[in-house]
């Protein structure tokens, strides 16, 4: 089996949404209030998890560099933590979309930032069929959401279509930076199937370019974020002890797969910025 085969997955947005209805609380607990990886400068950096995961939101915001009054879209917004982080620091309006109804409820239940003009609202929508008019947004970002989309070309086309000329897209995503060792292929397939995602090779530059965007920056932060997988695995293991039966064994599997995933050197993580000409 080649890496190319791993790019395909059969999971519908509905199935991905159901998974996030079930798993959001554990991810949130592991990742200190966010549902994405943390960023550490090096092995000696002892920044606590909540700040480390907020740092990733900060790195995305820095690349997006929104102007006052901008309309932004958060593609695969989770429970709204990133949008609220950005809205608390920039005078922008953010629209978040997720396929998980539970996440959208949590996100819309958050208080809007006090004393700043930023705002965020959230709705259930599929990024592969974004329900927004052409050129509706000044900027877009997608953190760890494209990996769950079985038609990444369609999602990228929709994101590009919804951006105004000059608008930026920032993607934060895991991918495979090389051919897997033969002994890892089956476990990677299990991991992708368990978490309803595809680990593609480094296709994001190509996807952006094919959608008519111009890539302006690619930054590999694989070793800065790697610690996150062990942290998630520990929390899955802890959470598994609090539940019974099938759920306990499912969550132990989540722990084992996540722990293994973090040890695979070909698993990379990039911050990728493009602009619509
Ligand atoms: N970006 C968030 C959440 C990452 S979890 C954060 O950084 O905290 C992955 C997110 O992608 C979930 O919110 C999930 O609902 C969303 N997602 C997955 N497939 C999607 C699709 N087809 N359309 C919209 N959102 C999707």
mmCIF file with all atom_site columns, N, CA and C in Angstrom, residues 68-128:
data_model
loop_
_atom_site.group_PDB
_atom_site.id
_atom_site.type_symbol
_atom_site.label_atom_id
_atom_site.label_alt_id
_atom_site.label_comp_id
_atom_site.label_asym_id
_atom_site.label_entity_id
_atom_site.label_seq_id
_atom_site.pdbx_PDB_ins_code
_atom_site.Cartn_x
_atom_site.Cartn_y
_atom_site.Cartn_z
_atom_site.occupancy
_atom_site.B_iso_or_equiv
_atom_site.pdbx_formal_charge
_atom_site.auth_seq_id
_atom_site.auth_comp_id
_atom_site.auth_asym_id
_atom_site.auth_atom_id
_atom_site.pdbx_PDB_model_num
ATOM 1   N N  . UNK A 1 68  ? -8.623  45.630 10.706 1.00 0.00 ? 68  UNK A N  1
ATOM 2   C CA . UNK A 1 68  ? -9.833  45.987 11.441 1.00 0.00 ? 68  UNK A CA 1
ATOM 3   C C  . UNK A 1 68  ? -11.050 45.873 10.513 1.00 0.00 ? 68  UNK A C  1
ATOM 4   N N  . UNK A 1 69  ? -12.101 45.254 11.019 1.00 0.00 ? 69  UNK A N  1
ATOM 5   C CA . UNK A 1 69  ? -13.339 45.140 10.244 1.00 0.00 ? 69  UNK A CA 1
ATOM 6   C C  . UNK A 1 69  ? -13.401 43.929 9.328  1.00 0.00 ? 69  UNK A C  1
ATOM 7   N N  . UNK A 1 70  ? -12.332 43.142 9.265  1.00 0.00 ? 70  UNK A N  1
ATOM 8   C CA . UNK A 1 70  ? -12.334 41.982 8.363  1.00 0.00 ? 70  UNK A CA 1
ATOM 9   C C  . UNK A 1 70  ? -13.377 40.937 8.767  1.00 0.00 ? 70  UNK A C  1
ATOM 10  N N  . UNK A 1 71  ? -13.912 40.267 7.743  1.00 0.00 ? 71  UNK A N  1
ATOM 11  C CA . UNK A 1 71  ? -14.740 39.069 7.942  1.00 0.00 ? 71  UNK A CA 1
ATOM 12  C C  . UNK A 1 71  ? -13.875 37.850 7.698  1.00 0.00 ? 71  UNK A C  1
ATOM 13  N N  . UNK A 1 72  ? -13.806 36.973 8.691  1.00 0.00 ? 72  UNK A N  1
ATOM 14  C CA . UNK A 1 72  ? -12.963 35.772 8.583  1.00 0.00 ? 72  UNK A CA 1
ATOM 15  C C  . UNK A 1 72  ? -13.825 34.520 8.679  1.00 0.00 ? 72  UNK A C  1
ATOM 16  N N  . UNK A 1 73  ? -13.368 33.459 8.043  1.00 0.00 ? 73  UNK A N  1
ATOM 17  C CA . UNK A 1 73  ? -14.041 32.170 8.226  1.00 0.00 ? 73  UNK A CA 1
ATOM 18  C C  . UNK A 1 73  ? -13.085 31.175 8.864  1.00 0.00 ? 73  UNK A C  1
ATOM 19  N N  . UNK A 1 74  ? -13.580 30.501 9.909  1.00 0.00 ? 74  UNK A N  1
ATOM 20  C CA . UNK A 1 74  ? -12.845 29.443 10.595 1.00 0.00 ? 74  UNK A CA 1
ATOM 21  C C  . UNK A 1 74  ? -13.396 28.115 10.076 1.00 0.00 ? 74  UNK A C  1
ATOM 22  N N  . UNK A 1 75  ? -12.619 27.468 9.222  1.00 0.00 ? 75  UNK A N  1
ATOM 23  C CA . UNK A 1 75  ? -13.081 26.256 8.539  1.00 0.00 ? 75  UNK A CA 1
ATOM 24  C C  . UNK A 1 75  ? -12.789 25.040 9.419  1.00 0.00 ? 75  UNK A C  1
ATOM 25  N N  . UNK A 1 76  ? -13.825 24.466 10.023 1.00 0.00 ? 76  UNK A N  1
ATOM 26  C CA . UNK A 1 76  ? -13.625 23.380 10.975 1.00 0.00 ? 76  UNK A CA 1
ATOM 27  C C  . UNK A 1 76  ? -13.248 23.970 12.316 1.00 0.00 ? 76  UNK A C  1
ATOM 28  N N  . UNK A 1 77  ? -14.222 24.691 12.897 1.00 0.00 ? 77  UNK A N  1
ATOM 29  C CA . UNK A 1 77  ? -13.950 25.628 14.001 1.00 0.00 ? 77  UNK A CA 1
ATOM 30  C C  . UNK A 1 77  ? -13.885 24.978 15.372 1.00 0.00 ? 77  UNK A C  1
ATOM 31  N N  . UNK A 1 78  ? -14.127 23.652 15.451 1.00 0.00 ? 78  UNK A N  1
ATOM 32  C CA . UNK A 1 78  ? -14.121 23.031 16.770 1.00 0.00 ? 78  UNK A CA 1
ATOM 33  C C  . UNK A 1 78  ? -15.171 23.661 17.658 1.00 0.00 ? 78  UNK A C  1
ATOM 34  N N  . UNK A 1 79  ? -14.853 23.806 18.943 1.00 0.00 ? 79  UNK A N  1
ATOM 35  C CA . UNK A 1 79  ? -15.826 24.404 19.873 1.00 0.00 ? 79  UNK A CA 1
ATOM 36  C C  . UNK A 1 79  ? -15.571 25.903 20.042 1.00 0.00 ? 79  UNK A C  1
ATOM 37  N N  . UNK A 1 80  ? -14.924 26.501 19.037 1.00 0.00 ? 80  UNK A N  1
ATOM 38  C CA . UNK A 1 80  ? -14.868 27.960 18.972 1.00 0.00 ? 80  UNK A CA 1
ATOM 39  C C  . UNK A 1 80  ? -13.715 28.609 19.709 1.00 0.00 ? 80  UNK A C  1
ATOM 40  N N  . UNK A 1 81  ? -12.794 27.802 20.259 1.00 0.00 ? 81  UNK A N  1
ATOM 41  C CA . UNK A 1 81  ? -11.736 28.413 21.080 1.00 0.00 ? 81  UNK A CA 1
ATOM 42  C C  . UNK A 1 81  ? -10.808 29.307 20.258 1.00 0.00 ? 81  UNK A C  1
ATOM 43  N N  . UNK A 1 82  ? -10.464 28.872 19.053 1.00 0.00 ? 82  UNK A N  1
ATOM 44  C CA . UNK A 1 82  ? -9.533  29.677 18.238 1.00 0.00 ? 82  UNK A CA 1
ATOM 45  C C  . UNK A 1 82  ? -10.198 30.977 17.799 1.00 0.00 ? 82  UNK A C  1
ATOM 46  N N  . UNK A 1 83  ? -11.452 30.874 17.351 1.00 0.00 ? 83  UNK A N  1
ATOM 47  C CA . UNK A 1 83  ? -12.166 32.077 16.892 1.00 0.00 ? 83  UNK A CA 1
ATOM 48  C C  . UNK A 1 83  ? -12.260 33.091 18.029 1.00 0.00 ? 83  UNK A C  1
ATOM 49  N N  . UNK A 1 84  ? -12.545 32.602 19.244 1.00 0.00 ? 84  UNK A N  1
ATOM 50  C CA . UNK A 1 84  ? -12.657 33.521 20.378 1.00 0.00 ? 84  UNK A CA 1
ATOM 51  C C  . UNK A 1 84  ? -11.299 34.125 20.747 1.00 0.00 ? 84  UNK A C  1
ATOM 52  N N  . UNK A 1 85  ? -10.257 33.312 20.604 1.00 0.00 ? 85  UNK A N  1
ATOM 53  C CA . UNK A 1 85  ? -8.904  33.818 20.861 1.00 0.00 ? 85  UNK A CA 1
ATOM 54  C C  . UNK A 1 85  ? -8.604  34.977 19.903 1.00 0.00 ? 85  UNK A C  1
ATOM 55  N N  . UNK A 1 86  ? -8.940  34.794 18.627 1.00 0.00 ? 86  UNK A N  1
ATOM 56  C CA . UNK A 1 86  ? -8.645  35.829 17.623 1.00 0.00 ? 86  UNK A CA 1
ATOM 57  C C  . UNK A 1 86  ? -9.571  37.038 17.812 1.00 0.00 ? 86  UNK A C  1
ATOM 58  N N  . UNK A 1 87  ? -10.856 36.767 18.073 1.00 0.00 ? 87  UNK A N  1
ATOM 59  C CA . UNK A 1 87  ? -11.819 37.873 18.227 1.00 0.00 ? 87  UNK A CA 1
ATOM 60  C C  . UNK A 1 87  ? -11.500 38.729 19.454 1.00 0.00 ? 87  UNK A C  1
ATOM 61  N N  . UNK A 1 88  ? -10.847 38.114 20.441 1.00 0.00 ? 88  UNK A N  1
ATOM 62  C CA . UNK A 1 88  ? -10.490 38.891 21.639 1.00 0.00 ? 88  UNK A CA 1
ATOM 63  C C  . UNK A 1 88  ? -9.314  39.825 21.374 1.00 0.00 ? 88  UNK A C  1
ATOM 64  N N  . UNK A 1 89  ? -8.615  39.607 20.279 1.00 0.00 ? 89  UNK A N  1
ATOM 65  C CA . UNK A 1 89  ? -7.407  40.384 19.995 1.00 0.00 ? 89  UNK A CA 1
ATOM 66  C C  . UNK A 1 89  ? -7.474  41.227 18.729 1.00 0.00 ? 89  UNK A C  1
ATOM 67  N N  . UNK A 1 90  ? -8.503  41.001 17.917 1.00 0.00 ? 90  UNK A N  1
ATOM 68  C CA . UNK A 1 90  ? -8.624  41.729 16.650 1.00 0.00 ? 90  UNK A CA 1
ATOM 69  C C  . UNK A 1 90  ? -10.077 42.156 16.454 1.00 0.00 ? 90  UNK A C  1
ATOM 70  N N  . UNK A 1 91  ? -10.264 43.323 15.858 1.00 0.00 ? 91  UNK A N  1
ATOM 71  C CA . UNK A 1 91  ? -11.618 43.839 15.611 1.00 0.00 ? 91  UNK A CA 1
ATOM 72  C C  . UNK A 1 91  ? -12.169 43.239 14.322 1.00 0.00 ? 91  UNK A C  1
ATOM 73  N N  . UNK A 1 92  ? -12.463 41.935 14.379 1.00 0.00 ? 92  UNK A N  1
ATOM 74  C CA . UNK A 1 92  ? -12.924 41.211 13.184 1.00 0.00 ? 92  UNK A CA 1
ATOM 75  C C  . UNK A 1 92  ? -14.220 40.468 13.502 1.00 0.00 ? 92  UNK A C  1
ATOM 76  N N  . UNK A 1 93  ? -14.952 40.089 12.449 1.00 0.00 ? 93  UNK A N  1
ATOM 77  C CA . UNK A 1 93  ? -16.102 39.206 12.628 1.00 0.00 ? 93  UNK A CA 1
ATOM 78  C C  . UNK A 1 93  ? -15.694 37.840 12.098 1.00 0.00 ? 93  UNK A C  1
ATOM 79  N N  . UNK A 1 94  ? -15.894 36.817 12.920 1.00 0.00 ? 94  UNK A N  1
ATOM 80  C CA . UNK A 1 94  ? -15.506 35.469 12.495 1.00 0.00 ? 94  UNK A CA 1
ATOM 81  C C  . UNK A 1 94  ? -16.748 34.590 12.396 1.00 0.00 ? 94  UNK A C  1
ATOM 82  N N  . UNK A 1 95  ? -16.828 33.854 11.275 1.00 0.00 ? 95  UNK A N  1
ATOM 83  C CA . UNK A 1 95  ? -17.871 32.843 11.120 1.00 0.00 ? 95  UNK A CA 1
ATOM 84  C C  . UNK A 1 95  ? -17.182 31.493 11.186 1.00 0.00 ? 95  UNK A C  1
ATOM 85  N N  . UNK A 1 96  ? -17.599 30.657 12.127 1.00 0.00 ? 96  UNK A N  1
ATOM 86  C CA . UNK A 1 96  ? -16.989 29.332 12.248 1.00 0.00 ? 96  UNK A CA 1
ATOM 87  C C  . UNK A 1 96  ? -17.949 28.272 11.738 1.00 0.00 ? 96  UNK A C  1
ATOM 88  N N  . UNK A 1 97  ? -17.415 27.264 11.046 1.00 0.00 ? 97  UNK A N  1
ATOM 89  C CA . UNK A 1 97  ? -18.253 26.125 10.646 1.00 0.00 ? 97  UNK A CA 1
ATOM 90  C C  . UNK A 1 97  ? -17.621 24.825 11.132 1.00 0.00 ? 97  UNK A C  1
ATOM 91  N N  . UNK A 1 98  ? -18.498 23.928 11.574 1.00 0.00 ? 98  UNK A N  1
ATOM 92  C CA . UNK A 1 98  ? -18.073 22.610 12.037 1.00 0.00 ? 98  UNK A CA 1
ATOM 93  C C  . UNK A 1 98  ? -19.148 21.623 11.615 1.00 0.00 ? 98  UNK A C  1
ATOM 94  N N  . UNK A 1 99  ? -18.784 20.345 11.504 1.00 0.00 ? 99  UNK A N  1
ATOM 95  C CA . UNK A 1 99  ? -19.814 19.346 11.222 1.00 0.00 ? 99  UNK A CA 1
ATOM 96  C C  . UNK A 1 99  ? -20.349 18.722 12.509 1.00 0.00 ? 99  UNK A C  1
ATOM 97  N N  . UNK A 1 100 ? -19.873 19.182 13.657 1.00 0.00 ? 100 UNK A N  1
ATOM 98  C CA . UNK A 1 100 ? -20.369 18.648 14.930 1.00 0.00 ? 100 UNK A CA 1
ATOM 99  C C  . UNK A 1 100 ? -21.352 19.629 15.560 1.00 0.00 ? 100 UNK A C  1
ATOM 100 N N  . UNK A 1 101 ? -22.598 19.145 15.744 1.00 0.00 ? 101 UNK A N  1
ATOM 101 C CA . UNK A 1 101 ? -23.642 19.976 16.335 1.00 0.00 ? 101 UNK A CA 1
ATOM 102 C C  . UNK A 1 101 ? -23.271 20.349 17.777 1.00 0.00 ? 101 UNK A C  1
ATOM 103 N N  . UNK A 1 102 ? -22.697 19.375 18.480 1.00 0.00 ? 102 UNK A N  1
ATOM 104 C CA . UNK A 1 102 ? -22.289 19.624 19.871 1.00 0.00 ? 102 UNK A CA 1
ATOM 105 C C  . UNK A 1 102 ? -21.256 20.741 19.945 1.00 0.00 ? 102 UNK A C  1
ATOM 106 N N  . UNK A 1 103 ? -20.265 20.695 19.039 1.00 0.00 ? 103 UNK A N  1
ATOM 107 C CA . UNK A 1 103 ? -19.242 21.756 19.039 1.00 0.00 ? 103 UNK A CA 1
ATOM 108 C C  . UNK A 1 103 ? -19.861 23.121 18.766 1.00 0.00 ? 103 UNK A C  1
ATOM 109 N N  . UNK A 1 104 ? -20.790 23.174 17.809 1.00 0.00 ? 104 UNK A N  1
ATOM 110 C CA . UNK A 1 104 ? -21.401 24.464 17.442 1.00 0.00 ? 104 UNK A CA 1
ATOM 111 C C  . UNK A 1 104 ? -22.216 25.005 18.627 1.00 0.00 ? 104 UNK A C  1
ATOM 112 N N  . UNK A 1 105 ? -22.885 24.111 19.354 1.00 0.00 ? 105 UNK A N  1
ATOM 113 C CA . UNK A 1 105 ? -23.628 24.554 20.551 1.00 0.00 ? 105 UNK A CA 1
ATOM 114 C C  . UNK A 1 105 ? -22.673 25.137 21.593 1.00 0.00 ? 105 UNK A C  1
ATOM 115 N N  . UNK A 1 106 ? -21.557 24.415 21.837 1.00 0.00 ? 106 UNK A N  1
ATOM 116 C CA . UNK A 1 106 ? -20.570 24.925 22.806 1.00 0.00 ? 106 UNK A CA 1
ATOM 117 C C  . UNK A 1 106 ? -20.040 26.282 22.339 1.00 0.00 ? 106 UNK A C  1
ATOM 118 N N  . UNK A 1 107 ? -19.722 26.379 21.048 1.00 0.00 ? 107 UNK A N  1
ATOM 119 C CA . UNK A 1 107 ? -19.115 27.606 20.510 1.00 0.00 ? 107 UNK A CA 1
ATOM 120 C C  . UNK A 1 107 ? -20.089 28.776 20.630 1.00 0.00 ? 107 UNK A C  1
ATOM 121 N N  . UNK A 1 108 ? -21.343 28.546 20.248 1.00 0.00 ? 108 UNK A N  1
ATOM 122 C CA . UNK A 1 108 ? -22.316 29.649 20.327 1.00 0.00 ? 108 UNK A CA 1
ATOM 123 C C  . UNK A 1 108 ? -22.671 29.994 21.764 1.00 0.00 ? 108 UNK A C  1
ATOM 124 N N  . UNK A 1 109 ? -22.369 29.100 22.699 1.00 0.00 ? 109 UNK A N  1
ATOM 125 C CA . UNK A 1 109 ? -22.620 29.373 24.119 1.00 0.00 ? 109 UNK A CA 1
ATOM 126 C C  . UNK A 1 109 ? -21.525 30.200 24.777 1.00 0.00 ? 109 UNK A C  1
ATOM 127 N N  . UNK A 1 110 ? -20.430 30.419 24.078 1.00 0.00 ? 110 UNK A N  1
ATOM 128 C CA . UNK A 1 110 ? -19.339 31.203 24.669 1.00 0.00 ? 110 UNK A CA 1
ATOM 129 C C  . UNK A 1 110 ? -19.731 32.677 24.725 1.00 0.00 ? 110 UNK A C  1
ATOM 130 N N  . UNK A 1 111 ? -19.340 33.376 25.789 1.00 0.00 ? 111 UNK A N  1
ATOM 131 C CA . UNK A 1 111 ? -19.588 34.815 25.801 1.00 0.00 ? 111 UNK A CA 1
ATOM 132 C C  . UNK A 1 111 ? -18.736 35.495 24.733 1.00 0.00 ? 111 UNK A C  1
ATOM 133 N N  . UNK A 1 112 ? -19.280 36.512 24.094 1.00 0.00 ? 112 UNK A N  1
ATOM 134 C CA . UNK A 1 112 ? -18.484 37.274 23.126 1.00 0.00 ? 112 UNK A CA 1
ATOM 135 C C  . UNK A 1 112 ? -17.416 38.028 23.919 1.00 0.00 ? 112 UNK A C  1
ATOM 136 N N  . UNK A 1 113 ? -16.260 38.281 23.299 1.00 0.00 ? 113 UNK A N  1
ATOM 137 C CA . UNK A 1 113 ? -15.202 38.981 24.025 1.00 0.00 ? 113 UNK A CA 1
ATOM 138 C C  . UNK A 1 113 ? -15.692 40.326 24.554 1.00 0.00 ? 113 UNK A C  1
ATOM 139 N N  . UNK A 1 114 ? -15.322 40.629 25.789 1.00 0.00 ? 114 UNK A N  1
ATOM 140 C CA . UNK A 1 114 ? -15.722 41.906 26.380 1.00 0.00 ? 114 UNK A CA 1
ATOM 141 C C  . UNK A 1 114 ? -14.738 42.995 25.963 1.00 0.00 ? 114 UNK A C  1
ATOM 142 N N  . UNK A 1 115 ? -15.232 44.202 25.839 1.00 0.00 ? 115 UNK A N  1
ATOM 143 C CA . UNK A 1 115 ? -14.373 45.392 25.646 1.00 0.00 ? 115 UNK A CA 1
ATOM 144 C C  . UNK A 1 115 ? -13.561 45.421 24.352 1.00 0.00 ? 115 UNK A C  1
ATOM 145 N N  . UNK A 1 116 ? -13.824 44.507 23.418 1.00 0.00 ? 116 UNK A N  1
ATOM 146 C CA . UNK A 1 116 ? -13.140 44.600 22.115 1.00 0.00 ? 116 UNK A CA 1
ATOM 147 C C  . UNK A 1 116 ? -14.214 44.425 21.037 1.00 0.00 ? 116 UNK A C  1
ATOM 148 N N  . UNK A 1 117 ? -13.977 44.954 19.870 1.00 0.00 ? 117 UNK A N  1
ATOM 149 C CA . UNK A 1 117 ? -15.026 44.902 18.852 1.00 0.00 ? 117 UNK A CA 1
ATOM 150 C C  . UNK A 1 117 ? -15.143 43.561 18.117 1.00 0.00 ? 117 UNK A C  1
ATOM 151 N N  . UNK A 1 118 ? -14.245 42.601 18.359 1.00 0.00 ? 118 UNK A N  1
ATOM 152 C CA . UNK A 1 118 ? -14.330 41.323 17.655 1.00 0.00 ? 118 UNK A CA 1
ATOM 153 C C  . UNK A 1 118 ? -15.542 40.504 18.064 1.00 0.00 ? 118 UNK A C  1
ATOM 154 N N  . UNK A 1 119 ? -16.023 39.678 17.139 1.00 0.00 ? 119 UNK A N  1
ATOM 155 C CA . UNK A 1 119 ? -17.201 38.835 17.394 1.00 0.00 ? 119 UNK A CA 1
ATOM 156 C C  . UNK A 1 119 ? -17.057 37.523 16.648 1.00 0.00 ? 119 UNK A C  1
ATOM 157 N N  . UNK A 1 120 ? -17.686 36.482 17.155 1.00 0.00 ? 120 UNK A N  1
ATOM 158 C CA . UNK A 1 120 ? -17.663 35.221 16.416 1.00 0.00 ? 120 UNK A CA 1
ATOM 159 C C  . UNK A 1 120 ? -19.008 34.523 16.527 1.00 0.00 ? 120 UNK A C  1
ATOM 160 N N  . UNK A 1 121 ? -19.475 33.948 15.419 1.00 0.00 ? 121 UNK A N  1
ATOM 161 C CA . UNK A 1 121 ? -20.689 33.134 15.427 1.00 0.00 ? 121 UNK A CA 1
ATOM 162 C C  . UNK A 1 121 ? -20.388 31.825 14.705 1.00 0.00 ? 121 UNK A C  1
ATOM 163 N N  . UNK A 1 122 ? -21.177 30.825 15.007 1.00 0.00 ? 122 UNK A N  1
ATOM 164 C CA . UNK A 1 122 ? -20.845 29.473 14.568 1.00 0.00 ? 122 UNK A CA 1
ATOM 165 C C  . UNK A 1 122 ? -22.074 28.772 14.020 1.00 0.00 ? 122 UNK A C  1
ATOM 166 N N  . UNK A 1 123 ? -21.861 27.909 13.022 1.00 0.00 ? 123 UNK A N  1
ATOM 167 C CA . UNK A 1 123 ? -22.979 27.111 12.491 1.00 0.00 ? 123 UNK A CA 1
ATOM 168 C C  . UNK A 1 123 ? -22.482 25.776 11.968 1.00 0.00 ? 123 UNK A C  1
ATOM 169 N N  . UNK A 1 124 ? -23.406 24.834 11.894 1.00 0.00 ? 124 UNK A N  1
ATOM 170 C CA . UNK A 1 124 ? -23.067 23.536 11.311 1.00 0.00 ? 124 UNK A CA 1
ATOM 171 C C  . UNK A 1 124 ? -23.050 23.702 9.801  1.00 0.00 ? 124 UNK A C  1
ATOM 172 N N  . UNK A 1 125 ? -21.953 23.382 9.171  1.00 0.00 ? 125 UNK A N  1
ATOM 173 C CA . UNK A 1 125 ? -21.876 23.398 7.705  1.00 0.00 ? 125 UNK A CA 1
ATOM 174 C C  . UNK A 1 125 ? -20.690 22.551 7.277  1.00 0.00 ? 125 UNK A C  1
ATOM 175 N N  . UNK A 1 126 ? -20.798 22.010 6.062  1.00 0.00 ? 126 UNK A N  1
ATOM 176 C CA . UNK A 1 126 ? -19.751 21.170 5.489  1.00 0.00 ? 126 UNK A CA 1
ATOM 177 C C  . UNK A 1 126 ? -18.848 22.030 4.604  1.00 0.00 ? 126 UNK A C  1
ATOM 178 N N  . UNK A 1 127 ? -17.576 22.043 4.910  1.00 0.00 ? 127 UNK A N  1
ATOM 179 C CA . UNK A 1 127 ? -16.619 22.871 4.156  1.00 0.00 ? 127 UNK A CA 1
ATOM 180 C C  . UNK A 1 127 ? -16.467 22.417 2.708  1.00 0.00 ? 127 UNK A C  1
ATOM 181 N N  . UNK A 1 128 ? -16.870 21.191 2.418  1.00 0.00 ? 128 UNK A N  1
ATOM 182 C CA . UNK A 1 128 ? -16.774 20.724 1.023  1.00 0.00 ? 128 UNK A CA 1
ATOM 183 C C  . UNK A 1 128 ? -17.916 21.296 0.179  1.00 0.00 ? 128 UNK A C  1
#
